Structures are given as C-alpha cells and as structure tokens.
XYZ file of N, CA and C in Angstrom:
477
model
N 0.832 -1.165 0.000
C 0.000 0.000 0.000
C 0.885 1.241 0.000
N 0.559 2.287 -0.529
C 0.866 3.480 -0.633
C 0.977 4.424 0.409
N 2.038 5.286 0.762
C 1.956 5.866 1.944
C 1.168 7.182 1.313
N 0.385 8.020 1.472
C 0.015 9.362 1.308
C 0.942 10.425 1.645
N 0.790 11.543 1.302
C 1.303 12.787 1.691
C 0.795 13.606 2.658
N -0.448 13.211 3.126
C -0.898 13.342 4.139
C -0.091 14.289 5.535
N 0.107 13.494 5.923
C 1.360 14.157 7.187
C 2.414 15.502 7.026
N 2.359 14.814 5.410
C 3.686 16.189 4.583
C 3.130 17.348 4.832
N 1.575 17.079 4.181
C 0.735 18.718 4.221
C 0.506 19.053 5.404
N 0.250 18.228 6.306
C 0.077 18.913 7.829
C 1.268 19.544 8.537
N 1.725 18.780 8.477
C 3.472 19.556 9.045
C 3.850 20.755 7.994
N 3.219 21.299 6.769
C 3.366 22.491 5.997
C 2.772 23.293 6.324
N 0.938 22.741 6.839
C 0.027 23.605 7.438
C 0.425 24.211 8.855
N 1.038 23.078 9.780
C 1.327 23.996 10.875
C 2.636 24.846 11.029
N 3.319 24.315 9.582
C 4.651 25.059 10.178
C 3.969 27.219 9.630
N 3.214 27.129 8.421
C 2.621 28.312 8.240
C 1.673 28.686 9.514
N 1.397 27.855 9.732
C 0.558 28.968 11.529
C 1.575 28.830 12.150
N 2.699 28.342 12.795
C 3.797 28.928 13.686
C 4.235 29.863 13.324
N 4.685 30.171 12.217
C 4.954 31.350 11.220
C 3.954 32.687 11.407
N 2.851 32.610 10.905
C 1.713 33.833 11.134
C 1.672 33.884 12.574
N 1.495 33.293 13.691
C 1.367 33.284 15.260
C 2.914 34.094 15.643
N 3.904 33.587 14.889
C 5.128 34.708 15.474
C 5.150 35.805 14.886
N 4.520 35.925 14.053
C 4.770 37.763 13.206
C 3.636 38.109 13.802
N 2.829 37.453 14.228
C 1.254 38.906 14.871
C 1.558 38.896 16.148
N 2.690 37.975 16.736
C 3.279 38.418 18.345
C 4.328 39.704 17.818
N 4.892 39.392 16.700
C 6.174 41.015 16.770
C 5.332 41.787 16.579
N 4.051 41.732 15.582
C 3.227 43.010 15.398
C 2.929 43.582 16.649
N 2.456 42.607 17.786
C 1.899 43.277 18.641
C 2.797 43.925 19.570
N 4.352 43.383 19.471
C 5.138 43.705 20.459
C 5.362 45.237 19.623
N 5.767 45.297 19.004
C 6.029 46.538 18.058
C 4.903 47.669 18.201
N 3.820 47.006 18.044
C 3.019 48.141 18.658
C 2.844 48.559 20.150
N 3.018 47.992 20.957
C 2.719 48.274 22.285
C 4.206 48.627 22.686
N 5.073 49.011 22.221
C 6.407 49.518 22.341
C 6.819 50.898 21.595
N 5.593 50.925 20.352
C 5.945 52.400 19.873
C 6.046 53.224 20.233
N 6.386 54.369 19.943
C 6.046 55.651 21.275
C 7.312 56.278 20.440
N 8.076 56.873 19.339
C 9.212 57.207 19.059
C 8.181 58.346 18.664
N 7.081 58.583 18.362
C 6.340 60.086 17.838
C 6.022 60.444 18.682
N 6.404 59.916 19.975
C 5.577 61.191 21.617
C 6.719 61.698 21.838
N 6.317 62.790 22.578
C 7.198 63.882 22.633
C 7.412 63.631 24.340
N 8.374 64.405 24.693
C 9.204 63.857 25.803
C 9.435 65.625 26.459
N 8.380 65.599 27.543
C 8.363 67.246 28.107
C 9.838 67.244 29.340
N 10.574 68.371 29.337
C 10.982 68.578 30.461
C 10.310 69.145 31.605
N 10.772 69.012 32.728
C 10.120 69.591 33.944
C 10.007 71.265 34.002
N 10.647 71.920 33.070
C 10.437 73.036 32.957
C 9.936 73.579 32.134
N 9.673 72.806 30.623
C 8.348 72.999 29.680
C 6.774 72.597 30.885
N 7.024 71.490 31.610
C 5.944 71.240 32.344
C 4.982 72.300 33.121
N 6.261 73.437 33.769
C 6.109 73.955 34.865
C 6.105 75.224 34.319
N 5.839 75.631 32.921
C 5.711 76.754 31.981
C 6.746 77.590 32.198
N 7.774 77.204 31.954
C 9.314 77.547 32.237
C 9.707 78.237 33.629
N 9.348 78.565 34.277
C 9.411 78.804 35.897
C 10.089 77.080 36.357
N 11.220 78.044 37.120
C 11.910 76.619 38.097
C 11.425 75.657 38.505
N 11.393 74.831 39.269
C 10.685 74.186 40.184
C 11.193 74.411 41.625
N 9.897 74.306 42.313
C 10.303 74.906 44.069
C 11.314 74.110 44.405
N 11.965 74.766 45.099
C 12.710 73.913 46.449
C 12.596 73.304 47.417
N 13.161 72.410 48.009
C 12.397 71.316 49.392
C 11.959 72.168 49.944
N 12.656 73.259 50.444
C 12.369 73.762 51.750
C 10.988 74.966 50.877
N 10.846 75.306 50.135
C 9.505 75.980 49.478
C 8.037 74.835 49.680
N 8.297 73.764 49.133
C 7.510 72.248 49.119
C 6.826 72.066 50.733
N 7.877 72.081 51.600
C 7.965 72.079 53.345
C 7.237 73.070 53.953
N 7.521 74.302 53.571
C 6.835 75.372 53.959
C 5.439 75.587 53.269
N 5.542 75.558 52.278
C 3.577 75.490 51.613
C 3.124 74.345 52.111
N 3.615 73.312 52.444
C 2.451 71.896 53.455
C 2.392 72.441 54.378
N 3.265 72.748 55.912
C 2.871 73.426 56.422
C 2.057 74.614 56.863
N 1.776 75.170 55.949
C 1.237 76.087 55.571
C 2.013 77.222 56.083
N 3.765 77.517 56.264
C 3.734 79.026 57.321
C 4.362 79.954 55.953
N 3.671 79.597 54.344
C 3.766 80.293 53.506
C 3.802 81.704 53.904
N 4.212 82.950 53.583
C 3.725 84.063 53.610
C 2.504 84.362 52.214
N 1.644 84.761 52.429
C 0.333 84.875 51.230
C 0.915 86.224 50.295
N 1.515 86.910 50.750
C 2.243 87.946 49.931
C 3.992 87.586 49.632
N 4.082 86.928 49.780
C 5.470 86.148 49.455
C 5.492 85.697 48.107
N 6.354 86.472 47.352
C 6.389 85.841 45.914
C 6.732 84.981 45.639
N 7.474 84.321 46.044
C 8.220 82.917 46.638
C 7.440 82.073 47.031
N 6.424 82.257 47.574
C 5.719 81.248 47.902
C 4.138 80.861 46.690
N 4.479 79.962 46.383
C 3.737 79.153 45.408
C 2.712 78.060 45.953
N 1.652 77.888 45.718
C 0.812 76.779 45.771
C 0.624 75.688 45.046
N 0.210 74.471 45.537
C 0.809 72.852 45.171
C -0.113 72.471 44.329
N -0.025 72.767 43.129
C -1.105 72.148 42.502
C -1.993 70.445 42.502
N -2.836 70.294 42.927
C -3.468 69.155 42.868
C -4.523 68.672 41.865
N -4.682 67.201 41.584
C -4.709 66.692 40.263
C -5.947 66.106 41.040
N -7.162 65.946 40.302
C -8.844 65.513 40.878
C -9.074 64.753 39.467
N -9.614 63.462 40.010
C -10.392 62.452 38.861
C -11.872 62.680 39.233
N -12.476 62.943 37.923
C -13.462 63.647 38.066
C -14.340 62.101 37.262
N -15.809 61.653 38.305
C -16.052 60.111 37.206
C -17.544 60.583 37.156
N -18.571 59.724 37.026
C -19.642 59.607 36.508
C -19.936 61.140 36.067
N -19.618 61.406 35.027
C -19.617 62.638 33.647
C -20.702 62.288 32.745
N -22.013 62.794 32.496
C -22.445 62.714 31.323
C -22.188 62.661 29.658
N -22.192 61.931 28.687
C -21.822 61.860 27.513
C -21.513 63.099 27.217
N -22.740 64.176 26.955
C -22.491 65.741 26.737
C -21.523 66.412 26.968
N -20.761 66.540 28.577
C -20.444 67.183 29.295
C -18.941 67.503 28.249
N -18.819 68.877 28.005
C -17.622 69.295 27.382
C -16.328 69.233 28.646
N -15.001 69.719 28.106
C -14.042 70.033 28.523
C -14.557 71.263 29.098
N -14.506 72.419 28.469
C -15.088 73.550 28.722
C -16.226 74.024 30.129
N -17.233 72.939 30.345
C -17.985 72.521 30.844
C -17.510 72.739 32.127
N -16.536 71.472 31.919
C -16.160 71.080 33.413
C -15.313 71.518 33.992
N -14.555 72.536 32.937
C -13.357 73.488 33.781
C -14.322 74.631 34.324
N -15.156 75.094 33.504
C -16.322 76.499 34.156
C -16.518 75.852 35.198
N -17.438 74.355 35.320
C -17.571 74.286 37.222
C -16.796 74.430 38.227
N -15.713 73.800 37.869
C -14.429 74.083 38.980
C -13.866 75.424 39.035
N -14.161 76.395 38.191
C -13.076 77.873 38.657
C -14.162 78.295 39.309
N -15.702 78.089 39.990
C -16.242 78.359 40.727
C -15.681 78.214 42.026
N -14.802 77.421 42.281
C -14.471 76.757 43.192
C -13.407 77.778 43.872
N -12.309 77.771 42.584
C -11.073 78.162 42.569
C -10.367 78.074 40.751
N -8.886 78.650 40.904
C -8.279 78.369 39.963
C -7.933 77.191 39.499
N -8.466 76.793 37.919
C -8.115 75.783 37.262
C -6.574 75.639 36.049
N -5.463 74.605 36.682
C -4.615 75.096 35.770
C -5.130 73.988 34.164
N -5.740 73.106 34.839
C -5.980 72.157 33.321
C -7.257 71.180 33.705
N -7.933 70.755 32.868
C -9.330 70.302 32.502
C -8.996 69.894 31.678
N -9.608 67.868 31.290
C -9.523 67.720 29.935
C -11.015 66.273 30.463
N -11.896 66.321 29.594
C -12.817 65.098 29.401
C -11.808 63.980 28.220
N -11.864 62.908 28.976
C -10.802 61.440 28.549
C -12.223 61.121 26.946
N -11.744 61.123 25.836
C -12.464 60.705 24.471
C -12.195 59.049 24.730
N -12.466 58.647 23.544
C -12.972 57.147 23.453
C -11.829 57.808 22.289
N -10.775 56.615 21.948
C -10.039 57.387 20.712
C -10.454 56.665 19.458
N -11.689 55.916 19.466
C -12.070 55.579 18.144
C -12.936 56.399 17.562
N -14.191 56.185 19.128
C -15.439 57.106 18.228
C -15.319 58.605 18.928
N -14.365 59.267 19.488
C -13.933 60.376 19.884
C -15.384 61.067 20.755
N -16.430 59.891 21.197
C -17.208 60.199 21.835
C -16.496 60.322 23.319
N -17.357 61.119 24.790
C -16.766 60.815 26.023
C -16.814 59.218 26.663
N -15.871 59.193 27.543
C -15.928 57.773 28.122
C -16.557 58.010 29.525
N -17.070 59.393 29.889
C -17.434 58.804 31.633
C -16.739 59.712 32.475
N -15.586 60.222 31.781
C -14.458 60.623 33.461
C -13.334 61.748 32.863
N -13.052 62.238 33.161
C -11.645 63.341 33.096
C -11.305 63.825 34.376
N -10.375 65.041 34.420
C -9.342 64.967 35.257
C -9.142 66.298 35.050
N -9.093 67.067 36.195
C -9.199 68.657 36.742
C -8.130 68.674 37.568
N -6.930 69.539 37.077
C -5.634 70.272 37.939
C -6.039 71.800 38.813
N -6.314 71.535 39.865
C -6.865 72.722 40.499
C -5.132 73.605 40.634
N -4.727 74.951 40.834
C -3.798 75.741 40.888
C -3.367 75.076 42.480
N -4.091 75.068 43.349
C -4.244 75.137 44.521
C -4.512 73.650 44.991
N -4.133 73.367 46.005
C -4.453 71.813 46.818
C -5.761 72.291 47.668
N -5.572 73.633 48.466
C -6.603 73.687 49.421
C -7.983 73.868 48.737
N -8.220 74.437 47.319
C -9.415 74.250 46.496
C -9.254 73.097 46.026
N -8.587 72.436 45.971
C -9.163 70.702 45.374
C -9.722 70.433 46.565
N -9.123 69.967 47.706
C -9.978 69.879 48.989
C -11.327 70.569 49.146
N -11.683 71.536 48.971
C -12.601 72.322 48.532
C -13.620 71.688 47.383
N -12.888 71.262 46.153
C -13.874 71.026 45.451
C -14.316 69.459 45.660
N -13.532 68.935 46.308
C -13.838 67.658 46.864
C -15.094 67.714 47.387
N -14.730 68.462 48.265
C -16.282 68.840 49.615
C -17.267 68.862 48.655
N -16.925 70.143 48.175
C -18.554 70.676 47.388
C -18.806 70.009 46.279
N -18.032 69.493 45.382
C -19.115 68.787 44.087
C -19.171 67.422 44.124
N -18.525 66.480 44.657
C -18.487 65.479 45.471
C -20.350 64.568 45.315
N -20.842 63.861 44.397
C -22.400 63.634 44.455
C -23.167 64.856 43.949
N -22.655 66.019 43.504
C -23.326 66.987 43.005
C -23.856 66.802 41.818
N -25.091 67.383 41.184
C -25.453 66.802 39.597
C -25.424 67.604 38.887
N -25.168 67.373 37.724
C -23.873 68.084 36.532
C -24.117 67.197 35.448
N -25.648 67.916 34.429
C -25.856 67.393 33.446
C -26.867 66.193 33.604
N -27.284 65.872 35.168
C -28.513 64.372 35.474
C -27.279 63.827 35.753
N -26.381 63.706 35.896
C -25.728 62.867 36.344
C -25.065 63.151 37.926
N -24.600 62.403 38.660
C -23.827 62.840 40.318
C -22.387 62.444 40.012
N -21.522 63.923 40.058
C -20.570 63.598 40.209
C -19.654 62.919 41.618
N -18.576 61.826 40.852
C -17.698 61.916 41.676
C -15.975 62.138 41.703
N -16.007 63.392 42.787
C -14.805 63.855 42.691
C -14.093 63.072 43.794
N -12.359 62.657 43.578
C -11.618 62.329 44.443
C -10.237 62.758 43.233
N -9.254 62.862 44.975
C -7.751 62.594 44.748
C -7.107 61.701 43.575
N -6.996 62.098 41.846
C -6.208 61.529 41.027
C -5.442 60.644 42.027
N -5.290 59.448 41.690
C -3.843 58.198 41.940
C -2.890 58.071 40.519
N -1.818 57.210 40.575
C -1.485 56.797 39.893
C -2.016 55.327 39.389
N -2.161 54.985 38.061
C -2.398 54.089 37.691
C -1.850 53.071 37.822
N -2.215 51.632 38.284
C -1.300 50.862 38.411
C -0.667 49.758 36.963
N 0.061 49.115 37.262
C 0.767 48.831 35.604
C 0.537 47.060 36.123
C-alpha cells in the first residue's frame, strides 16, 4: 500500500501557523512599544518655564507658614479624577464648574479614541491643593448634566 502525503501537508500547514502566530506576536510587540512620535516634556516645559520649588519651598507650603504675599511662595497644585460625567459634558464645561471653586490650571474630558465620543471621566488640575480639597467637599455627588458627580484625589495608575 501506498503511503500518502498526508502528514507532509500537515506539518506544511502547521509550520505556516507557527509562522503567522510569530509575526502577529512582533506586530503586537512593536506596537505596544511604539512611542518614538511622543514627545518627551521637560520639567520646565511642564512647569511653563518657571523653576521648580525647592524642598524647603515644598515644606513650607504643606505646612502652611507660607507668607500669602510672598512671591516665593507658590501653591501645590493638585490633580482631581473627576467620574460619573455625562456623555455631553464638554471640557469647557467642566473646567467652568471648577473655577467656581477656585483656579483651574488644566481640565480635559478622557475621548474614546475611536469614536472620539466621552468615556465617563476626566481629570481637573486645580492651581491650589486647598481648592481641590474644597472642590472635593462641594461637588463630590453633586449633579452636573442628570448625572452625580464623583470627585476624588487623582492616583497613579497601576501597571
């Protein structure tokens, strides 16, 4: 009896899927490694070219024995995750609620980056820590658009 080729073609078929299975792993490694078109801020583009404080500036504004007419003395900006956001709710929107509060240095509503619709949540840099505390208090379950916001302390994301 005749042996077939059988086996030949299978061992051709899988050696082409080991093949396609390792190039859509480099694809993916390659993509989740790109990043050579982001731009790379210094701490003093960050800090809109003004220095950055000193320990003992950092020490003294927690404490609070700032002088309030002290030019030198600067306030700590704090970073607020801002969540249950209505679809509607602009950027614009949500920075106008917070300078009620106090000074806003940045506001941005997080897009969906396909359908550039909102996802739910963004993230408010108050100038000031003691008005984030502040806006904590007050908008905290407040409604903004039918919806109740909730404000807390930005974290870092974990990896």
């Amino acid at each position: 009896m005749a042996r077939s080729n059988y086996s030949a073609g299978k061992r051709q078929r899988e050696l082409e899927r080991a093949k396609k299975k390792k190039e859509k792993a480099g694809r993916k490694r390659d993509r989740n490694s790109a990043g050579g078109d982001i731009p790379i801020a210094t701490a003093d583009e960050i800090q809109g070219g003004e220095s950055l404080m000193s320990i003992e500036e950092v020490m003294q504004n927690m404490q609070g024995g700032g002088n309030e007419g002290d030019s030198n003395a600067r306030a700590i900006p704090s970073r607020l995750f801002i969540g249950g956001l209505a679809w509607r709710v602009t950027t614009d929107q949500l920075r106008t609620e917070f300078e009620k509060i106090g000074a806003v240095n940045d506001a941005v509503v997080v897009l969906d980056r396909d359908t550039g619709d909102s996802r739910g949540f963004g993230f408010v840099t108050m100038a000031d820590r003691k008005d984030a505390a502040e806006a904590i208090r007050k908008l905290h379950g407040q409604d903004l658009e039918g919806r109740a916001l909730v404000v807390r302390q930005a974290t870092e994301r974990s990896r």
